[in-house]
Amino acid sequence: MKLRDIVPWGRSQTEYRSMFNLSDADLGGTLLGCGDGPASFNAEITASGGRVVSVDPIYRFDATQLRGRIEAAYEEVMPQVIARPDEYSWKSIRDPDELGRVRMRAMETFLGDYERGKAQERYIEGALPELPFADERFDLALCSHFLFLYSERVSLEQHLASVRELCRVAKEARIYPLLTLAGEPSPHVDPLRGILNDTGIDTRLVTVEYEFQKGATQMLVARA
């Protein structure tokens, strides 16, 4: 992985709660954030006494390196959002200016927590489909904006291996969104569900409160 190829884009605890329909009971369990990147979810949950581990390949880099890439990526992403406002739902976030503030606030919170969190083994370098954790290490695994979103780059076989791995390390996995970057339903969702349901992993589609990418209103829930 090369740092210049990463597009870090962090989301907050509030967004995670909406994306994954997280209840207070959910947040009281042991949590895994898979592909969290520079989200502030870990920092915020930890500050409130929760137990969460984030795993992402970008955690091989230090805070200074990540800050530089975050600032550069911000300048790349925001013009794209401004140029295509009709692709997004401006309900909870009112406009691109507010989006920029929300994202940078989340990523600044992450950066402020990052080195301490690495020392506490809350930020661990790793990636699907092989995670460095024991079976059922977590109550709940959350995977945000990776699986299904990048369906053109990640094959059905890789999706299957990844969901199985999430269900190995956690009692339940939740994955959001189920659309591709182009805003189309991922072609992997239906065949993946058919195979998993036939091989002992129960899956269901659940409507969530969150919508920023237009039409991204469902998550996949999987349990072995």
Short mmCIF file of C-alpha atoms in Angstrom, two decimals:
data_model
loop_
_atom_site.label_atom_id
_atom_site.label_comp_id
_atom_site.label_asym_id
_atom_site.label_seq_id
_atom_site.Cartn_x
_atom_site.Cartn_y
_atom_site.Cartn_z
CA MET A 1 0.00 0.00 0.00
CA LYS A 2 1.24 3.47 -0.92
CA LEU A 3 0.06 6.42 1.13
CA ARG A 4 -0.69 8.52 -1.95
CA ASP A 5 -3.22 5.90 -3.12
CA ILE A 6 -5.32 6.18 0.06
CA VAL A 7 -8.38 8.43 0.23
CA PRO A 8 -9.00 8.74 4.00
CA TRP A 9 -12.51 9.99 4.79
CA GLY A 10 -13.63 9.73 8.41
CA ARG A 11 -17.10 9.52 9.89
CA SER A 12 -18.34 10.22 13.40
CA GLN A 13 -19.97 8.17 16.14
CA THR A 14 -23.29 9.85 15.31
CA GLU A 15 -23.03 8.66 11.72
CA TYR A 16 -22.04 5.15 12.80
CA ARG A 17 -25.07 4.94 15.06
CA SER A 18 -27.33 5.83 12.13
CA MET A 19 -25.51 3.73 9.52
CA PHE A 20 -25.67 0.59 11.64
CA ASN A 21 -28.81 1.17 13.77
CA LEU A 22 -26.63 0.97 16.87
CA SER A 23 -28.52 0.83 20.16
CA ASP A 24 -27.12 1.66 23.58
CA ALA A 25 -27.00 -2.10 24.20
CA ASP A 26 -24.93 -2.59 21.02
CA LEU A 27 -22.49 0.09 22.14
CA GLY A 28 -22.14 -1.64 25.50
CA GLY A 29 -20.65 -4.74 23.90
CA THR A 30 -17.22 -5.38 22.43
CA LEU A 31 -17.00 -3.74 19.01
CA LEU A 32 -14.82 -4.14 15.94
CA GLY A 33 -14.67 -1.41 13.33
CA CYS A 34 -13.31 -2.95 10.14
CA GLY A 35 -11.92 -0.44 7.65
CA ASP A 36 -12.55 2.48 9.99
CA GLY A 37 -9.76 4.62 8.51
CA PRO A 38 -9.72 8.05 10.16
CA ALA A 39 -13.21 7.78 11.67
CA SER A 40 -13.71 9.29 15.12
CA PHE A 41 -15.91 6.33 16.16
CA ASN A 42 -13.17 4.61 18.15
CA ALA A 43 -12.06 7.78 19.92
CA GLU A 44 -15.61 8.79 20.86
CA ILE A 45 -16.70 5.33 22.03
CA THR A 46 -13.53 4.91 24.07
CA ALA A 47 -13.98 8.33 25.67
CA SER A 48 -17.46 7.28 26.84
CA GLY A 49 -16.13 4.05 28.38
CA GLY A 50 -16.85 1.68 25.51
CA ARG A 51 -14.70 -1.18 24.19
CA VAL A 52 -13.78 -0.91 20.54
CA VAL A 53 -10.95 -1.99 18.26
CA SER A 54 -10.44 -0.57 14.78
CA VAL A 55 -8.56 -2.46 12.09
CA ASP A 56 -7.36 -0.93 8.82
CA PRO A 57 -4.26 -1.24 6.63
CA ILE A 58 -3.65 2.52 6.89
CA TYR A 59 -2.67 2.10 10.54
CA ARG A 60 0.82 1.16 9.40
CA PHE A 61 1.41 4.91 8.97
CA ASP A 62 2.04 7.39 11.79
CA ALA A 63 -0.11 10.38 12.69
CA THR A 64 2.03 12.91 10.82
CA GLN A 65 1.88 10.87 7.62
CA LEU A 66 -1.87 10.39 7.93
CA ARG A 67 -2.49 14.06 8.63
CA GLY A 68 -0.67 15.03 5.46
CA ARG A 69 -2.65 12.56 3.38
CA ILE A 70 -5.96 13.56 5.02
CA GLU A 71 -5.37 17.20 4.14
CA ALA A 72 -4.44 16.33 0.56
CA ALA A 73 -7.41 13.95 0.14
CA TYR A 74 -9.79 16.60 1.47
CA GLU A 75 -8.72 18.92 -1.35
CA GLU A 76 -9.32 16.09 -3.84
CA VAL A 77 -12.70 14.90 -2.56
CA MET A 78 -14.55 18.11 -1.81
CA PRO A 79 -14.48 19.49 -5.39
CA GLN A 80 -15.93 16.17 -6.58
CA VAL A 81 -18.80 16.44 -4.09
CA ILE A 82 -19.46 20.06 -5.04
CA ALA A 83 -19.51 19.13 -8.74
CA ARG A 84 -22.10 16.34 -8.23
CA PRO A 85 -24.48 17.48 -5.47
CA ASP A 86 -27.44 15.55 -6.90
CA GLU A 87 -25.77 12.24 -6.01
CA TYR A 88 -26.17 12.96 -2.30
CA SER A 89 -29.00 13.39 0.18
CA TRP A 90 -28.65 16.70 2.01
CA LYS A 91 -30.87 15.95 5.01
CA SER A 92 -28.73 15.41 8.08
CA ILE A 93 -25.84 17.25 6.40
CA ARG A 94 -27.20 20.39 4.77
CA ASP A 95 -24.61 21.30 2.16
CA PRO A 96 -21.00 20.69 1.06
CA ASP A 97 -19.64 23.29 3.49
CA GLU A 98 -21.18 21.46 6.43
CA LEU A 99 -19.95 18.15 5.03
CA GLY A 100 -16.41 19.48 4.99
CA ARG A 101 -16.67 20.65 8.59
CA VAL A 102 -18.23 17.36 9.79
CA ARG A 103 -15.60 15.23 8.07
CA MET A 104 -12.62 17.29 9.21
CA ARG A 105 -13.92 17.42 12.79
CA ALA A 106 -14.19 13.62 12.82
CA MET A 107 -10.72 13.20 11.34
CA GLU A 108 -9.15 15.69 13.75
CA THR A 109 -10.69 13.75 16.63
CA PHE A 110 -9.19 10.56 15.19
CA LEU A 111 -5.75 12.14 14.80
CA GLY A 112 -5.82 13.39 18.38
CA ASP A 113 -6.50 9.87 19.62
CA TYR A 114 -4.46 7.88 17.14
CA GLU A 115 -1.03 7.44 18.72
CA ARG A 116 -2.51 6.78 22.17
CA GLY A 117 -4.96 4.33 20.63
CA LYS A 118 -2.19 2.48 18.80
CA ALA A 119 -0.28 2.10 22.07
CA GLN A 120 -3.46 0.71 23.66
CA GLU A 121 -3.95 -1.67 20.70
CA ARG A 122 -7.21 -0.01 19.70
CA TYR A 123 -5.92 0.78 16.19
CA ILE A 124 -4.48 -2.34 14.59
CA GLU A 125 -3.04 -2.74 11.12
CA GLY A 126 -4.92 -5.42 9.20
CA ALA A 127 -7.37 -6.06 6.39
CA LEU A 128 -10.09 -8.39 5.21
CA PRO A 129 -10.34 -11.24 4.47
CA GLU A 130 -7.83 -12.22 7.17
CA LEU A 131 -8.14 -10.51 10.54
CA PRO A 132 -5.68 -10.92 13.45
CA PHE A 133 -8.29 -11.88 16.06
CA ALA A 134 -9.51 -15.03 17.80
CA ASP A 135 -12.90 -16.59 17.09
CA GLU A 136 -15.83 -14.60 18.53
CA ARG A 137 -13.48 -11.98 19.95
CA PHE A 138 -16.20 -9.34 19.48
CA ASP A 139 -19.92 -9.06 20.00
CA LEU A 140 -20.40 -6.95 16.89
CA ALA A 141 -18.30 -6.21 13.80
CA LEU A 142 -19.04 -3.14 11.69
CA CYS A 143 -17.74 -2.66 8.15
CA SER A 144 -18.30 0.81 6.70
CA HIS A 145 -17.80 1.94 3.10
CA PHE A 146 -15.64 -0.89 1.82
CA LEU A 147 -17.48 -4.11 1.00
CA PHE A 148 -20.07 -3.67 -1.78
CA LEU A 149 -19.05 -0.04 -2.31
CA TYR A 150 -15.97 -1.20 -4.25
CA SER A 151 -17.66 -4.07 -6.08
CA GLU A 152 -15.76 -3.36 -9.29
CA ARG A 153 -12.45 -3.98 -7.50
CA VAL A 154 -13.45 -6.62 -4.95
CA SER A 155 -14.76 -9.90 -6.34
CA LEU A 156 -17.72 -11.94 -5.09
CA GLU A 157 -15.25 -14.53 -3.78
CA GLN A 158 -13.43 -11.84 -1.79
CA HIS A 159 -16.74 -10.59 -0.43
CA LEU A 160 -17.68 -14.11 0.67
CA ALA A 161 -14.35 -14.65 2.39
CA SER A 162 -14.61 -11.26 4.09
CA VAL A 163 -18.13 -11.76 5.46
CA ARG A 164 -17.20 -15.21 6.69
CA GLU A 165 -14.19 -13.73 8.44
CA LEU A 166 -16.29 -11.02 10.07
CA CYS A 167 -18.66 -13.74 11.30
CA ARG A 168 -15.72 -15.74 12.62
CA VAL A 169 -14.39 -12.94 14.82
CA ALA A 170 -17.77 -11.53 15.89
CA LYS A 171 -21.18 -12.87 16.88
CA GLU A 172 -22.81 -10.51 14.39
CA ALA A 173 -21.59 -8.45 11.43
CA ARG A 174 -23.20 -5.36 9.93
CA ILE A 175 -22.10 -3.96 6.58
CA TYR A 176 -23.05 -0.59 5.06
CA PRO A 177 -23.71 0.60 2.35
CA LEU A 178 -24.94 -1.92 -0.22
CA LEU A 179 -24.48 0.40 -3.21
CA THR A 180 -21.44 0.80 -5.42
CA LEU A 181 -19.51 4.03 -5.87
CA ALA A 182 -21.68 4.67 -8.93
CA GLY A 183 -24.78 4.57 -6.73
CA GLU A 184 -26.02 1.27 -8.17
CA PRO A 185 -27.03 -1.81 -6.15
CA SER A 186 -23.99 -4.02 -5.73
CA PRO A 187 -24.19 -7.09 -7.99
CA HIS A 188 -22.65 -9.13 -5.17
CA VAL A 189 -25.43 -8.75 -2.60
CA ASP A 190 -27.93 -11.33 -3.85
CA PRO A 191 -25.48 -14.11 -4.82
CA LEU A 192 -23.53 -13.58 -1.60
CA ARG A 193 -26.67 -13.91 0.49
CA GLY A 194 -27.72 -17.05 -1.36
CA ILE A 195 -24.38 -18.75 -0.78
CA LEU A 196 -24.07 -17.70 2.85
CA ASN A 197 -27.64 -18.63 3.74
CA ASP A 198 -27.04 -22.07 2.22
CA THR A 199 -23.83 -22.59 4.19
CA GLY A 200 -24.90 -21.73 7.73
CA ILE A 201 -24.60 -17.95 7.88
CA ASP A 202 -27.94 -16.18 8.20
CA THR A 203 -28.20 -12.84 6.39
CA ARG A 204 -30.87 -10.18 6.20
CA LEU A 205 -31.27 -6.70 4.81
CA VAL A 206 -32.21 -4.02 7.32
CA THR A 207 -33.30 -0.44 6.65
CA VAL A 208 -31.19 2.14 8.48
CA GLU A 209 -31.78 5.73 9.51
CA TYR A 210 -28.74 7.03 7.62
CA GLU A 211 -28.62 8.25 4.02
CA PHE A 212 -25.97 10.44 2.46
CA GLN A 213 -25.22 8.61 -0.80
CA LYS A 214 -28.64 8.66 -2.43
CA GLY A 215 -30.43 5.34 -2.08
CA ALA A 216 -27.99 3.94 0.48
CA THR A 217 -30.63 3.10 3.08
CA GLN A 218 -29.90 -0.55 3.91
CA MET A 219 -27.25 -2.60 5.67
CA LEU A 220 -26.50 -6.30 5.54
CA VAL A 221 -26.67 -8.15 8.86
CA ALA A 222 -24.95 -11.56 9.06
CA ARG A 223 -24.78 -14.12 11.86
CA ALA A 224 -23.17 -17.57 11.84
#
